[in-house]
PDB file of C-alpha atoms in Angstrom:
ATOM      1  CA  MET A   1      64.268  95.986 100.023  1.00 75.00           C
ATOM      2  CA  PRO A   2      68.023  95.475 100.417  1.00 76.00           C
ATOM      3  CA  ASN A   3      69.652  92.751  98.341  1.00 82.00           C
ATOM      4  CA  LYS A   4      72.269  91.908 100.965  1.00 90.00           C
ATOM      5  CA  ILE A   5      73.207  93.455 104.296  1.00 93.00           C
ATOM      6  CA  TYR A   6      76.820  93.460 105.470  1.00 93.00           C
ATOM      7  CA  ILE A   7      77.708  94.410 109.046  1.00 94.00           C
ATOM      8  CA  ILE A   8      81.338  95.432 109.584  1.00 94.00           C
ATOM      9  CA  SER A   9      82.199  95.696 113.265  1.00 94.00           C
ATOM     10  CA  LYS A  10      84.696  94.474 115.829  1.00 93.00           C
ATOM     11  CA  ASN A  11      81.967  94.708 118.458  1.00 94.00           C
ATOM     12  CA  LYS A  12      80.395  91.240 118.660  1.00 92.00           C
ATOM     13  CA  GLN A  13      77.524  92.385 120.859  1.00 94.00           C
ATOM     14  CA  ARG A  14      76.554  95.076 118.345  1.00 93.00           C
ATOM     15  CA  ILE A  15      76.682  92.568 115.505  1.00 93.00           C
ATOM     16  CA  SER A  16      74.430  90.206 117.458  1.00 94.00           C
ATOM     17  CA  LEU A  17      71.841  92.930 118.192  1.00 94.00           C
ATOM     18  CA  LEU A  18      71.769  94.136 114.589  1.00 95.00           C
ATOM     19  CA  MET A  19      71.532  90.647 113.111  1.00 94.00           C
ATOM     20  CA  HIS A  20      68.650  89.786 115.423  1.00 94.00           C
ATOM     21  CA  GLN A  21      66.764  92.932 114.394  1.00 94.00           C
ATOM     22  CA  PHE A  22      67.434  92.467 110.677  1.00 94.00           C
ATOM     23  CA  ARG A  23      66.373  88.811 110.662  1.00 94.00           C
ATOM     24  CA  ILE A  24      63.008  89.950 111.990  1.00 94.00           C
ATOM     25  CA  SER A  25      62.682  92.939 109.650  1.00 94.00           C
ATOM     26  CA  PHE A  26      64.231  91.366 106.535  1.00 94.00           C
ATOM     27  CA  PRO A  27      63.628  87.585 106.758  1.00 93.00           C
ATOM     28  CA  ARG A  28      64.417  87.014 103.063  1.00 92.00           C
ATOM     29  CA  VAL A  29      67.589  89.107 102.924  1.00 92.00           C
ATOM     30  CA  ASP A  30      71.083  87.620 103.223  1.00 91.00           C
ATOM     31  CA  ILE A  31      72.841  89.089 106.246  1.00 92.00           C
ATOM     32  CA  MET A  32      76.592  88.734 106.632  1.00 90.00           C
ATOM     33  CA  CYS A  33      79.144  90.127 109.032  1.00 90.00           C
ATOM     34  CA  ALA A  34      82.869  90.843 109.002  1.00 90.00           C
ATOM     35  CA  SER A  35      85.322  92.265 111.509  1.00 90.00           C
ATOM     36  CA  SER A  36      86.981  94.588 108.976  1.00 88.00           C
ATOM     37  CA  VAL A  37      86.672  96.006 105.470  1.00 86.00           C
ATOM     38  CA  GLN A  38      89.464  93.682 104.366  1.00 82.00           C
ATOM     39  CA  ASN A  39      87.262  90.683 105.200  1.00 78.00           C
ATOM     40  CA  LEU A  40      84.331  91.981 103.187  1.00 73.00           C
ATOM     41  CA  ASN A  41      83.312  89.857 100.223  1.00 59.00           C
ATOM     42  CA  LYS A  42      84.386  91.231  96.857  1.00 54.00           C
ATOM     43  CA  ASP A  43      80.906  90.871  95.331  1.00 53.00           C
ATOM     44  CA  THR A  44      79.552  93.824  97.328  1.00 49.00           C
ATOM     45  CA  ASN A  45      78.932  95.938  94.277  1.00 52.00           C
ATOM     46  CA  GLN A  46      75.175  95.798  93.774  1.00 58.00           C
ATOM     47  CA  LEU A  47      73.384  99.131  94.087  1.00 57.00           C
ATOM     48  CA  ASN A  48      70.985  97.826  96.709  1.00 68.00           C
ATOM     49  CA  ASP A  49      73.600  96.057  98.833  1.00 87.00           C
ATOM     50  CA  ILE A  50      73.938  97.830 102.175  1.00 92.00           C
ATOM     51  CA  ILE A  51      77.121  97.962 104.245  1.00 93.00           C
ATOM     52  CA  ILE A  52      76.732  98.986 107.880  1.00 95.00           C
ATOM     53  CA  TYR A  53      80.143 100.215 109.007  1.00 95.00           C
ATOM     54  CA  ASP A  54      80.810 100.571 112.729  1.00 94.00           C
ATOM     55  CA  THR A  55      83.068 103.626 112.685  1.00 90.00           C
ATOM     56  CA  HIS A  56      83.006 103.776 116.481  1.00 88.00           C
ATOM     57  CA  ALA A  57      84.495 100.289 116.844  1.00 88.00           C
ATOM     58  CA  ASN A  58      86.547 100.042 113.640  1.00 89.00           C
ATOM     59  CA  GLY A  59      87.909 103.545 113.082  1.00 86.00           C
ATOM     60  CA  LEU A  60      88.370 105.340 109.789  1.00 81.00           C
ATOM     61  CA  VAL A  61      87.559 104.000 106.341  1.00 85.00           C
ATOM     62  CA  SER A  62      88.640 105.916 103.259  1.00 82.00           C
ATOM     63  CA  LYS A  63      86.315 107.339 100.635  1.00 81.00           C
ATOM     64  CA  ASN A  64      88.299 105.439  97.992  1.00 80.00           C
ATOM     65  CA  GLU A  65      87.565 102.158  99.800  1.00 82.00           C
ATOM     66  CA  ILE A  66      83.855 102.961  99.927  1.00 84.00           C
ATOM     67  CA  MET A  67      83.808 103.743  96.211  1.00 78.00           C
ATOM     68  CA  ARG A  68      85.867 100.659  95.352  1.00 78.00           C
ATOM     69  CA  LEU A  69      83.620  98.212  97.185  1.00 81.00           C
ATOM     70  CA  GLY A  70      80.360  99.772  96.030  1.00 81.00           C
ATOM     71  CA  GLY A  71      76.978  99.399  97.655  1.00 84.00           C
ATOM     72  CA  SER A  72      75.338 101.919 100.002  1.00 89.00           C
ATOM     73  CA  TRP A  73      77.097 102.589 103.291  1.00 93.00           C
ATOM     74  CA  LEU A  74      75.654 103.455 106.699  1.00 95.00           C
ATOM     75  CA  SER A  75      78.046 104.707 109.383  1.00 95.00           C
ATOM     76  CA  ILE A  76      77.633 104.130 113.135  1.00 95.00           C
ATOM     77  CA  HIS A  77      79.179 106.810 115.363  1.00 92.00           C
ATOM     78  CA  GLU A  78      79.279 107.397 119.090  1.00 86.00           C
ATOM     79  CA  GLU A  79      77.367 110.629 118.526  1.00 83.00           C
ATOM     80  CA  CYS A  80      76.117 112.434 115.431  1.00 84.00           C
ATOM     81  CA  SER A  81      76.937 116.119 115.456  1.00 83.00           C
ATOM     82  CA  GLU A  82      76.320 118.164 112.324  1.00 81.00           C
ATOM     83  CA  ALA A  83      80.073 118.242 111.633  1.00 79.00           C
ATOM     84  CA  ILE A  84      80.327 114.444 111.836  1.00 85.00           C
ATOM     85  CA  GLN A  85      77.277 113.962 109.606  1.00 87.00           C
ATOM     86  CA  THR A  86      78.607 116.410 107.030  1.00 83.00           C
ATOM     87  CA  GLN A  87      81.943 114.595 106.981  1.00 82.00           C
ATOM     88  CA  CYS A  88      80.193 111.242 106.489  1.00 87.00           C
ATOM     89  CA  LEU A  89      78.138 112.661 103.619  1.00 86.00           C
ATOM     90  CA  MET A  90      81.294 114.006 101.953  1.00 81.00           C
ATOM     91  CA  ASP A  91      83.039 110.659 102.448  1.00 84.00           C
ATOM     92  CA  GLY A  92      80.318 108.795 100.554  1.00 86.00           C
ATOM     93  CA  PHE A  93      78.134 107.362 103.319  1.00 92.00           C
ATOM     94  CA  SER A  94      74.417 107.226 102.513  1.00 92.00           C
ATOM     95  CA  GLY A  95      73.531 107.850 106.142  1.00 93.00           C
ATOM     96  CA  VAL A  96      74.789 107.911 109.708  1.00 94.00           C
ATOM     97  CA  LEU A  97      73.339 106.782 113.053  1.00 95.00           C
ATOM     98  CA  SER A  98      74.611 107.165 116.602  1.00 93.00           C
ATOM     99  CA  LEU A  99      74.967 104.543 119.314  1.00 92.00           C
ATOM    100  CA  SER A 100      72.080 106.210 121.158  1.00 91.00           C
ATOM    101  CA  ASP A 101      69.638 105.673 118.289  1.00 94.00           C
ATOM    102  CA  PRO A 102      67.106 102.889 118.980  1.00 94.00           C
ATOM    103  CA  ILE A 103      67.800  99.557 117.291  1.00 93.00           C
ATOM    104  CA  ASP A 104      64.322  99.494 115.731  1.00 92.00           C
ATOM    105  CA  LEU A 105      65.212 102.640 113.739  1.00 95.00           C
ATOM    106  CA  TYR A 106      67.735 100.713 111.637  1.00 95.00           C
ATOM    107  CA  PRO A 107      65.207  98.886 109.389  1.00 94.00           C
ATOM    108  CA  LYS A 108      63.570 102.206 108.471  1.00 94.00           C
ATOM    109  CA  VAL A 109      66.958 103.719 107.612  1.00 94.00           C
ATOM    110  CA  LEU A 110      68.000 100.668 105.583  1.00 94.00           C
ATOM    111  CA  ARG A 111      64.766 100.738 103.562  1.00 92.00           C
ATOM    112  CA  CYS A 112      65.423 104.400 102.821  1.00 90.00           C
ATOM    113  CA  ILE A 113      69.007 103.727 101.711  1.00 90.00           C
ATOM    114  CA  ALA A 114      67.974 100.667  99.678  1.00 87.00           C
ATOM    115  CA  GLN A 115      65.806 102.991  97.568  1.00 84.00           C
ATOM    116  CA  ARG A 116      68.947 105.003  96.712  1.00 80.00           C
ATOM    117  CA  ASP A 117      67.930 107.784  99.094  1.00 86.00           C
ATOM    118  CA  ILE A 118      70.077 109.251 101.864  1.00 90.00           C
ATOM    119  CA  TRP A 119      69.476 109.541 105.610  1.00 92.00           C
ATOM    120  CA  TYR A 120      70.633 112.993 106.710  1.00 91.00           C
ATOM    121  CA  PRO A 121      69.003 116.051 108.274  1.00 88.00           C
ATOM    122  CA  ARG A 122      67.981 118.830 105.904  1.00 85.00           C
ATOM    123  CA  SER A 123      70.600 121.151 107.454  1.00 82.00           C
ATOM    124  CA  VAL A 124      73.445 118.789 106.529  1.00 84.00           C
ATOM    125  CA  ILE A 125      72.161 118.302 102.979  1.00 83.00           C
ATOM    126  CA  SER A 126      71.733 122.077 102.560  1.00 79.00           C
ATOM    127  CA  LEU A 127      75.302 122.686 103.695  1.00 75.00           C
ATOM    128  CA  ALA A 128      76.631 120.104 101.241  1.00 73.00           C
ATOM    129  CA  ILE A 129      74.629 121.658  98.389  1.00 72.00           C
ATOM    130  CA  ARG A 130      75.891 125.157  99.233  1.00 70.00           C
ATOM    131  CA  GLN A 131      79.461 123.885  99.227  1.00 67.00           C
ATOM    132  CA  TYR A 132      78.969 122.196  95.874  1.00 63.00           C
ATOM    133  CA  GLN A 133      77.271 125.204  94.281  1.00 61.00           C
ATOM    134  CA  SER A 134      79.934 127.640  95.449  1.00 60.00           C
ATOM    135  CA  LYS A 135      82.823 125.191  95.049  1.00 52.00           C
ATOM    136  CA  ALA A 136      83.540 125.893  98.688  1.00 49.00           C
ATOM    137  CA  ILE A 137      85.993 124.071 100.880  1.00 50.00           C
ATOM    138  CA  THR A 138      85.201 120.522 101.958  1.00 54.00           C
ATOM    139  CA  SER A 139      83.865 119.617 105.382  1.00 58.00           C
ATOM    140  CA  GLN A 140      87.218 118.180 106.408  1.00 63.00           C
ATOM    141  CA  GLU A 141      88.987 121.340 105.292  1.00 62.00           C
ATOM    142  CA  MET A 142      86.475 123.370 107.284  1.00 63.00           C
ATOM    143  CA  ILE A 143      87.236 121.327 110.378  1.00 68.00           C
ATOM    144  CA  GLU A 144      90.997 121.548 109.807  1.00 70.00           C
ATOM    145  CA  PHE A 145      90.740 125.296 109.350  1.00 64.00           C
ATOM    146  CA  ALA A 146      88.800 125.708 112.595  1.00 68.00           C
ATOM    147  CA  ILE A 147      91.241 123.510 114.496  1.00 77.00           C
ATOM    148  CA  SER A 148      94.285 125.190 112.957  1.00 70.00           C
ATOM    149  CA  ASN A 149      93.188 128.455 114.560  1.00 67.00           C
ATOM    150  CA  LEU A 150      93.041 126.977 118.049  1.00 75.00           C
ATOM    151  CA  ASP A 151      95.873 127.429 120.532  1.00 76.00           C
ATOM    152  CA  LEU A 152      96.911 123.762 120.610  1.00 82.00           C
ATOM    153  CA  THR A 153     100.053 121.784 119.863  1.00 86.00           C
ATOM    154  CA  LEU A 154     100.341 119.917 116.563  1.00 84.00           C
ATOM    155  CA  ARG A 155      99.716 116.598 118.336  1.00 88.00           C
ATOM    156  CA  GLU A 156      96.657 117.977 120.114  1.00 88.00           C
ATOM    157  CA  LYS A 157      95.270 119.258 116.820  1.00 85.00           C
ATOM    158  CA  GLU A 158      95.820 115.818 115.284  1.00 86.00           C
ATOM    159  CA  LEU A 159      93.863 114.195 118.106  1.00 89.00           C
ATOM    160  CA  LEU A 160      91.143 116.830 117.932  1.00 87.00           C
ATOM    161  CA  ASN A 161      90.601 116.053 114.238  1.00 83.00           C
ATOM    162  CA  LEU A 162      89.891 112.444 115.222  1.00 85.00           C
ATOM    163  CA  ILE A 163      87.756 113.399 118.212  1.00 84.00           C
ATOM    164  CA  VAL A 164      85.381 115.530 116.137  1.00 79.00           C
ATOM    165  CA  LYS A 165      84.899 112.604 113.758  1.00 76.00           C
ATOM    166  CA  GLY A 166      83.439 110.681 116.686  1.00 76.00           C
ATOM    167  CA  HIS A 167      86.279 108.255 117.416  1.00 83.00           C
ATOM    168  CA  SER A 168      86.674 106.785 120.895  1.00 85.00           C
ATOM    169  CA  ASN A 169      89.873 107.050 122.925  1.00 88.00           C
ATOM    170  CA  GLN A 170      90.694 103.430 122.121  1.00 89.00           C
ATOM    171  CA  ALA A 171      90.142 103.929 118.387  1.00 88.00           C
ATOM    172  CA  ILE A 172      92.407 106.989 118.440  1.00 89.00           C
ATOM    173  CA  ALA A 173      95.068 105.083 120.350  1.00 90.00           C
ATOM    174  CA  ASP A 174      94.962 102.247 117.810  1.00 88.00           C
ATOM    175  CA  TYR A 175      95.062 104.627 114.842  1.00 87.00           C
ATOM    176  CA  LEU A 176      97.989 106.696 116.167  1.00 89.00           C
ATOM    177  CA  CYS A 177      99.798 103.690 117.697  1.00 90.00           C
ATOM    178  CA  ILE A 178      99.963 105.258 121.148  1.00 92.00           C
ATOM    179  CA  SER A 179      98.679 104.115 124.537  1.00 93.00           C
ATOM    180  CA  ILE A 180      95.152 104.902 125.622  1.00 92.00           C
ATOM    181  CA  ASN A 181      96.555 106.686 128.696  1.00 94.00           C
ATOM    182  CA  THR A 182      98.485 109.022 126.389  1.00 94.00           C
ATOM    183  CA  VAL A 183      95.281 109.720 124.477  1.00 93.00           C
ATOM    184  CA  LYS A 184      93.409 110.476 127.713  1.00 93.00           C
ATOM    185  CA  THR A 185      96.159 112.889 128.758  1.00 93.00           C
ATOM    186  CA  HIS A 186      95.977 114.732 125.435  1.00 92.00           C
ATOM    187  CA  VAL A 187      92.171 114.854 125.526  1.00 91.00           C
ATOM    188  CA  SER A 188      92.237 116.253 129.070  1.00 91.00           C
ATOM    189  CA  ARG A 189      94.678 118.986 128.020  1.00 91.00           C
ATOM    190  CA  ILE A 190      92.591 119.848 124.948  1.00 90.00           C
ATOM    191  CA  LEU A 191      89.420 120.205 127.014  1.00 88.00           C
ATOM    192  CA  SER A 192      91.270 122.305 129.580  1.00 88.00           C
ATOM    193  CA  LYS A 193      92.804 124.634 126.983  1.00 86.00           C
ATOM    194  CA  LEU A 194      89.431 125.166 125.295  1.00 83.00           C
ATOM    195  CA  ASN A 195      87.683 125.637 128.651  1.00 84.00           C
ATOM    196  CA  VAL A 196      85.127 122.868 128.117  1.00 85.00           C
ATOM    197  CA  GLN A 197      84.186 119.932 130.295  1.00 86.00           C
ATOM    198  CA  SER A 198      83.275 117.216 127.788  1.00 84.00           C
ATOM    199  CA  ARG A 199      83.453 116.062 124.174  1.00 79.00           C
ATOM    200  CA  SER A 200      79.884 117.264 123.670  1.00 77.00           C
ATOM    201  CA  GLU A 201      80.782 120.802 124.748  1.00 80.00           C
ATOM    202  CA  LEU A 202      83.869 120.645 122.551  1.00 79.00           C
ATOM    203  CA  GLN A 203      81.739 119.639 119.572  1.00 73.00           C
ATOM    204  CA  CYS A 204      79.381 122.556 120.236  1.00 73.00           C
ATOM    205  CA  VAL A 205      82.298 125.000 120.211  1.00 71.00           C
ATOM    206  CA  LEU A 206      83.479 123.712 116.830  1.00 71.00           C
ATOM    207  CA  ASN A 207      79.940 123.579 115.421  1.00 65.00           C
ATOM    208  CA  ASP A 208      79.423 127.223 116.370  1.00 65.00           C
ATOM    209  CA  TYR A 209      82.657 128.103 114.598  1.00 61.00           C
ATOM    210  CA  LEU A 210      81.808 126.085 111.480  1.00 59.00           C
ATOM    211  CA  ALA A 211      78.398 127.757 111.289  1.00 57.00           C
ATOM    212  CA  ARG A 212      79.931 131.174 110.675  1.00 54.00           C
ATOM    213  CA  PRO A 213      79.131 132.345 107.117  1.00 46.00           C
ATOM    214  CA  GLU A 214      82.558 133.922 106.645  1.00 46.00           C
ATOM    215  CA  LEU A 215      84.188 130.499 106.978  1.00 44.00           C
ATOM    216  CA  TYR A 216      82.960 129.410 103.544  1.00 42.00           C
ATOM    217  CA  SER A 217      84.914 132.118 101.732  1.00 38.00           C
ATOM    218  CA  VAL A 218      88.253 131.039 103.163  1.00 34.00           C
ATOM    219  CA  THR A 219      90.890 129.664 100.798  1.00 33.00           C
ATOM    220  CA  PRO A 220      91.066 125.854 101.184  1.00 34.00           C
ATOM    221  CA  ILE A 221      93.908 124.372 103.191  1.00 30.00           C
ATOM    222  CA  HIS A 222      96.199 122.032 101.229  1.00 29.00           C
TER     223      HIS A 222
END
């Protein structure tokens, strides 16, 4: 059973849905919410405290911040490709869910995380173990390597790095301090250059590339 549950999201509707579900599933657990990591209480350092971080609405959070605040973190993404899940695992998240996952799945995931377990597919865990055992490059370095070999401009590669992490156009615009129309233009050009029609197809192209065995022997990018 979680000690406390913290929901970090700028999406008020998502907070409301999650709080309603958790009050039913965990009637004796303190549930708190915040719009950003900066507003999170400083006492979030118990092992069985759970922080649900809305990456889709709030953007990036650093691994150092996760380690500093403590607790077990669950990330919410727009979609959960293997690349995104691997990145979340490397960043210190105990699990990741997508916006399409049913709301009644959350209590099951939180109970799992509260027991100091992790919520990831076997394929993602196996990849992480192989990287650790062979001292291979990190997931982010794998993604950067794949993107660096694409015929894109530096700006397009920068946006693509954020796209594959599951960030929305608005989140990318906020992070890069550019207009959402500029982001849409870049995204359209990226999809056109890579001959794909959607973000999902784009993710499949990168996943296929990252699945190549020869990728793991490449010298890390610094």
